[in-house]
């Protein structure tokens, strides 16, 4: 069960967020704000308390709070993002994290280690960590070391194609995993009950489980059908403006 969610209002500089898909165009800021408000409403429907942080114009991608911290049931890890324009972004979340955790329950990934929360997938007390262009070997080593100190475990998953681990694989509890692309065949995930997302809907694989409801992105009918068939309540949120800068449902919040 999650009790708390942290989100950050998108800033106007969102239009300059990092993107691998410039052909999708720039986000429309007003539309992004409306979508963000709908996202927050959906989260509230799942029974969580939402902490909304102020927009941070200095960091175009700062609404993607998932990347700057990983929150476990034992403590929070402040990350060290591999993307240069995001590297100092975690400083902006520390004060908020401190309202939830004492200093001995807050750990930090330090250079030369890099890690972004989008590369971390929590399955109970185990954390899969994608080794990506943003998260390096040293970052993963530090992360797993911190987890061990808290009685939790972690393991590395190499990525070849996608930005972050959760771009292509997401755990929705009850042993169910949504998988797309390179994650469909990965041996690490062989024992899960897999919902295979077709290539044409791969963006839709980034769903979030929040207290027995799965929030999914608008416009991915086979994902919707499969998640409903698996027995979940579903809420749909349009994330079209975030998709333009490689963002999705999981990146927009910290859930704990
Ligand atoms: C970035 O490239 O860092 C942002 N434009 C998108 C971050 C998406 N975050 C995530 O998948 N956790």
CSV table of C-alpha atoms and ligand atoms in Angstrom, one decimal:
chain,number,residue,atom,x,y,z
A,1,UNK,CA,0.0,0.0,0.0
A,2,UNK,CA,1.2,3.5,-0.7
A,3,UNK,CA,0.3,6.3,1.7
A,4,UNK,CA,2.2,9.2,0.1
A,5,UNK,CA,3.0,10.6,-3.3
A,6,UNK,CA,5.3,13.5,-4.1
A,7,UNK,CA,4.8,15.4,-7.4
A,8,UNK,CA,6.3,18.6,-8.8
A,9,UNK,CA,4.4,21.1,-10.9
A,10,UNK,CA,5.8,21.3,-14.4
A,11,UNK,CA,7.8,24.4,-15.1
A,12,UNK,CA,7.5,26.5,-18.3
A,13,UNK,CA,11.0,25.4,-19.3
A,14,UNK,CA,9.4,21.9,-19.7
A,15,UNK,CA,9.4,22.7,-23.4
A,16,UNK,CA,13.2,22.3,-23.3
A,17,UNK,CA,13.1,19.0,-21.6
A,18,UNK,CA,15.5,16.3,-22.9
A,19,UNK,CA,13.9,14.3,-25.7
A,20,UNK,CA,14.8,11.4,-28.0
A,21,UNK,CA,11.8,12.2,-30.1
A,22,UNK,CA,11.9,15.8,-31.4
A,23,UNK,CA,9.6,14.8,-34.2
A,24,UNK,CA,6.7,14.7,-31.7
A,25,UNK,CA,7.1,18.4,-31.3
A,26,UNK,CA,7.4,20.5,-28.1
A,27,UNK,CA,5.0,20.0,-25.2
A,28,UNK,CA,2.1,22.5,-25.0
A,29,UNK,CA,2.6,23.9,-21.5
A,30,UNK,CA,-1.1,24.7,-20.7
A,31,UNK,CA,-2.1,21.2,-21.8
A,32,UNK,CA,0.7,19.7,-19.7
A,33,UNK,CA,-0.6,21.5,-16.7
A,34,UNK,CA,-4.2,20.2,-17.3
A,35,UNK,CA,-2.8,16.7,-17.7
A,36,UNK,CA,-0.7,17.1,-14.6
A,37,UNK,CA,-3.8,18.1,-12.6
A,38,UNK,CA,-5.7,15.1,-13.9
A,39,UNK,CA,-2.8,12.9,-12.9
A,40,UNK,CA,-2.9,14.2,-9.4
A,41,UNK,CA,-6.7,13.7,-9.3
A,42,UNK,CA,-6.2,10.1,-10.3
A,43,UNK,CA,-3.7,9.5,-7.6
A,44,UNK,CA,-6.0,11.0,-5.0
A,45,UNK,CA,-8.7,8.6,-6.1
A,46,UNK,CA,-6.3,5.8,-5.1
A,47,UNK,CA,-6.3,7.1,-1.5
A,48,UNK,CA,-2.8,8.7,-1.2
A,49,UNK,CA,-1.8,12.0,0.3
A,50,UNK,CA,-0.3,14.1,-2.4
A,51,UNK,CA,2.6,16.6,-1.7
A,52,UNK,CA,2.8,19.0,-4.6
A,53,UNK,CA,6.1,20.8,-4.9
A,54,UNK,CA,6.6,24.2,-6.6
A,55,UNK,CA,7.8,24.4,-10.2
A,56,UNK,CA,11.6,24.7,-10.6
A,57,UNK,CA,12.3,26.7,-13.7
A,58,UNK,CA,16.0,26.0,-13.4
A,59,UNK,CA,15.4,22.4,-14.4
A,60,UNK,CA,13.3,21.7,-17.5
A,61,UNK,CA,12.7,18.0,-16.5
A,62,UNK,CA,12.1,18.6,-12.8
A,63,UNK,CA,8.5,17.4,-12.9
A,64,UNK,CA,9.9,13.9,-13.4
A,65,UNK,CA,10.5,13.5,-9.6
A,66,UNK,CA,10.9,9.8,-9.9
A,67,UNK,CA,14.4,10.2,-11.2
A,68,UNK,CA,15.8,12.2,-8.3
A,69,UNK,CA,15.0,9.8,-5.5
A,70,UNK,CA,14.2,6.2,-4.8
A,71,UNK,CA,11.9,5.6,-1.8
A,72,UNK,CA,11.9,2.2,-0.1
A,73,UNK,CA,10.0,1.1,2.9
A,74,UNK,CA,13.2,1.5,4.9
A,75,UNK,CA,14.5,4.8,3.7
A,76,UNK,CA,15.1,7.1,0.8
A,77,UNK,CA,18.0,7.2,-1.6
A,78,UNK,CA,18.8,10.6,-3.3
A,79,UNK,CA,20.2,9.8,-6.7
A,80,UNK,CA,22.9,11.4,-8.9
A,81,UNK,CA,21.3,11.7,-12.4
A,82,UNK,CA,23.5,10.8,-15.3
A,83,UNK,CA,21.9,13.5,-17.5
A,84,UNK,CA,24.1,16.7,-17.2
A,85,UNK,CA,21.1,19.1,-17.2
A,86,UNK,CA,19.5,17.1,-14.4
A,87,UNK,CA,22.5,16.3,-12.3
A,88,UNK,CA,21.8,19.0,-9.7
A,89,UNK,CA,18.1,18.4,-9.6
A,90,UNK,CA,18.1,16.1,-6.6
A,91,UNK,CA,19.1,19.0,-4.3
A,92,UNK,CA,15.6,20.4,-4.8
A,93,UNK,CA,13.9,17.4,-3.3
A,94,UNK,CA,16.1,16.8,-0.2
A,95,UNK,CA,14.1,19.1,2.1
A,96,UNK,CA,10.9,17.4,1.2
A,97,UNK,CA,12.4,13.9,1.7
A,98,UNK,CA,13.6,15.1,5.2
A,99,UNK,CA,10.0,15.7,6.2
A,100,UNK,CA,9.3,12.0,5.7
A,101,UNK,CA,12.6,10.4,6.8
A,102,UNK,CA,15.3,11.0,9.5
A,103,UNK,CA,18.9,11.6,8.3
A,104,UNK,CA,19.9,8.1,9.1
A,105,UNK,CA,17.3,6.8,6.7
A,106,UNK,CA,18.5,9.0,3.8
A,107,UNK,CA,21.4,7.8,1.6
A,108,UNK,CA,23.0,9.4,-1.4
A,109,UNK,CA,24.4,8.1,-4.7
A,110,UNK,CA,27.7,9.9,-5.2
A,111,UNK,CA,29.9,10.6,-8.2
A,112,UNK,CA,31.4,8.9,-10.1
A,113,UNK,CA,28.3,6.8,-9.5
A,114,UNK,CA,25.2,7.9,-11.5
A,115,UNK,CA,21.7,6.6,-11.1
A,116,UNK,CA,18.2,7.8,-12.0
A,117,UNK,CA,15.1,6.5,-10.4
A,118,UNK,CA,13.4,5.7,-13.7
A,119,UNK,CA,15.9,2.8,-13.8
A,120,UNK,CA,14.7,1.3,-10.6
A,121,UNK,CA,11.8,-1.1,-10.4
A,122,UNK,CA,10.6,-2.2,-6.9
A,123,UNK,CA,9.2,-5.7,-6.4
A,124,UNK,CA,8.5,-5.9,-2.7
A,125,UNK,CA,11.9,-5.8,-1.0
A,126,UNK,CA,13.9,-6.4,-4.2
A,127,UNK,CA,14.9,-3.6,-6.6
A,128,UNK,CA,15.8,-4.2,-10.2
A,129,UNK,CA,18.2,-1.5,-11.5
A,130,UNK,CA,18.7,-0.8,-15.2
A,131,UNK,CA,22.2,-0.2,-16.4
A,132,UNK,CA,21.5,2.5,-18.9
A,133,UNK,CA,23.0,5.7,-20.5
A,134,UNK,CA,22.0,7.4,-17.2
A,135,UNK,CA,22.8,4.8,-14.6
A,136,UNK,CA,26.3,3.4,-14.4
A,137,UNK,CA,28.0,0.4,-12.8
A,138,UNK,CA,29.3,2.4,-9.9
A,139,UNK,CA,25.9,3.9,-9.2
A,140,UNK,CA,24.3,0.5,-9.2
A,141,UNK,CA,27.1,-0.8,-6.8
A,142,UNK,CA,26.4,2.0,-4.3
A,143,UNK,CA,22.7,1.5,-4.6
A,144,UNK,CA,22.8,-2.2,-3.9
A,145,UNK,CA,25.2,-1.5,-1.0
A,146,UNK,CA,22.7,1.0,0.5
A,147,UNK,CA,19.9,-1.5,0.1
A,148,UNK,CA,21.9,-4.3,1.8
A,149,UNK,CA,22.4,-2.0,4.8
A,150,UNK,CA,18.6,-1.8,5.1
A,151,UNK,CA,18.0,-5.5,4.6
A,152,UNK,CA,16.8,-5.1,1.0
A,153,UNK,CA,18.2,-6.5,-2.2
A,154,UNK,CA,19.0,-5.3,-5.7
A,155,UNK,CA,20.1,-6.7,-9.0
A,156,UNK,CA,21.3,-5.2,-12.3
A,157,UNK,CA,19.4,-5.4,-15.6
A,158,UNK,CA,21.3,-4.4,-18.7
A,159,UNK,CA,19.3,-2.2,-21.1
A,160,UNK,CA,20.1,-1.9,-24.8
A,161,UNK,CA,17.4,0.2,-26.3
A,162,UNK,CA,15.3,2.2,-24.0
A,163,UNK,CA,16.0,5.3,-21.9
A,164,UNK,CA,15.1,3.9,-18.5
A,165,UNK,CA,14.3,0.4,-17.2
A,166,UNK,CA,10.7,1.4,-16.5
A,167,UNK,CA,10.3,2.8,-20.0
A,168,UNK,CA,9.8,-0.9,-20.9
A,169,UNK,CA,8.9,-2.9,-17.8
A,170,UNK,CA,6.6,-2.2,-14.9
A,171,UNK,CA,5.5,-4.3,-12.0
A,172,UNK,CA,1.9,-4.0,-11.0
A,173,UNK,CA,1.9,-6.3,-8.0
A,174,UNK,CA,0.5,-9.9,-7.7
A,175,UNK,CA,3.4,-11.2,-9.8
A,176,UNK,CA,2.2,-9.3,-12.8
A,177,UNK,CA,4.7,-7.5,-15.1
A,178,UNK,CA,3.9,-5.3,-18.1
A,179,UNK,CA,6.7,-5.9,-20.6
A,180,UNK,CA,7.6,-4.4,-24.0
A,181,UNK,CA,10.4,-4.7,-26.5
A,182,UNK,CA,13.7,-5.9,-25.1
A,183,UNK,CA,12.1,-6.9,-21.8
A,184,UNK,CA,9.8,-9.6,-23.2
A,185,UNK,CA,12.5,-12.2,-23.3
A,186,UNK,CA,14.9,-11.2,-20.5
A,187,UNK,CA,15.7,-14.2,-18.3
A,188,UNK,CA,15.5,-11.9,-15.2
A,189,UNK,CA,11.8,-11.7,-15.6
A,190,UNK,CA,11.0,-15.3,-16.6
A,191,UNK,CA,9.1,-16.2,-13.5
A,192,UNK,CA,6.6,-13.3,-13.6
A,193,UNK,CA,3.2,-13.5,-15.2
A,194,UNK,CA,3.8,-11.2,-18.1
A,195,UNK,CA,1.5,-8.9,-19.9
A,196,UNK,CA,3.1,-8.4,-23.3
A,197,UNK,CA,2.7,-5.0,-24.7
A,198,UNK,CA,2.8,-4.8,-28.6
A,199,UNK,CA,5.5,-2.7,-30.2
A,200,UNK,CA,2.9,-0.2,-31.5
A,201,UNK,CA,1.8,0.5,-27.9
A,202,UNK,CA,5.2,0.2,-26.1
A,203,UNK,CA,4.8,3.7,-24.5
A,204,UNK,CA,1.7,2.3,-22.7
A,205,UNK,CA,3.9,-0.2,-20.8
A,206,UNK,CA,4.7,2.6,-18.4
A,207,UNK,CA,1.7,2.1,-16.0
A,208,UNK,CA,1.7,2.6,-12.3
A,209,UNK,CA,0.0,0.4,-9.6
A,210,UNK,CA,-1.4,2.5,-6.7
A,211,UNK,CA,-3.3,0.6,-4.1
A,212,UNK,CA,-4.9,-2.0,-6.4
A,213,UNK,CA,-5.7,0.5,-9.1
A,214,UNK,CA,-3.5,0.7,-12.2
A,215,UNK,CA,-3.2,4.1,-13.8
A,216,UNK,CA,-2.6,3.8,-17.5
A,217,UNK,CA,-1.9,6.3,-20.3
A,218,UNK,CA,-4.7,7.3,-22.6
A,219,UNK,CA,-4.5,5.8,-26.1
A,220,UNK,CA,-3.2,2.3,-25.5
A,221,UNK,CA,-6.2,0.0,-26.0
A,222,UNK,CA,-4.5,-3.3,-25.8
A,223,UNK,CA,-2.8,-2.3,-22.6
A,224,UNK,CA,-6.1,-1.2,-21.1
A,225,UNK,CA,-7.8,-4.4,-22.2
A,226,UNK,CA,-5.0,-6.6,-20.7
A,227,UNK,CA,-4.8,-4.8,-17.4
A,228,UNK,CA,-8.6,-4.9,-17.0
A,229,UNK,CA,-8.6,-8.6,-17.9
A,230,UNK,CA,-6.0,-9.2,-15.2
A,231,UNK,CA,-8.6,-7.9,-12.7
A,232,UNK,CA,-7.5,-4.4,-11.8
A,233,UNK,CA,-9.4,-1.3,-11.4
A,234,UNK,CA,-8.1,1.1,-14.0
A,235,UNK,CA,-7.8,4.9,-14.3
A,236,UNK,CA,-6.8,6.5,-17.5
A,237,UNK,CA,-4.7,9.7,-17.7
A,238,UNK,CA,-3.6,11.5,-20.9
A,239,UNK,CA,0.2,12.1,-20.9
A,240,UNK,CA,0.6,13.2,-24.5
A,241,UNK,CA,2.6,16.3,-23.6
A,242,UNK,CA,5.0,14.4,-21.4
A,243,UNK,CA,5.5,11.7,-24.0
A,244,UNK,CA,7.1,14.4,-26.2
A,245,UNK,CA,10.0,14.6,-23.8
A,246,UNK,CA,10.2,10.9,-23.0
A,247,UNK,CA,8.2,11.2,-19.8
A,248,UNK,CA,5.4,9.0,-18.6
A,249,UNK,CA,3.2,8.0,-15.7
A,250,UNK,CA,5.8,6.6,-13.4
A,251,UNK,CA,8.3,9.4,-13.8
A,252,UNK,CA,5.8,12.0,-12.6
A,253,UNK,CA,5.7,10.9,-9.0
A,254,UNK,CA,7.3,9.3,-6.1
A,255,UNK,CA,5.0,6.8,-4.4
A,256,UNK,CA,5.6,5.3,-1.0
B,1,LIG,C1,14.7,12.9,-19.4
B,1,LIG,O1,15.2,12.6,-20.5
B,1,LIG,O2,15.4,12.8,-18.3
B,1,LIG,C2,13.3,13.4,-19.3
B,1,LIG,N1,13.0,14.2,-20.5
B,1,LIG,C3,12.3,12.3,-19.2
B,1,LIG,C4,12.5,11.5,-17.9
B,1,LIG,C5,11.6,10.3,-17.8
B,1,LIG,N2,11.7,9.7,-16.6
B,1,LIG,C6,11.5,8.4,-16.3
B,1,LIG,O3,11.3,7.6,-17.3
B,1,LIG,N3,11.6,8.0,-15.1
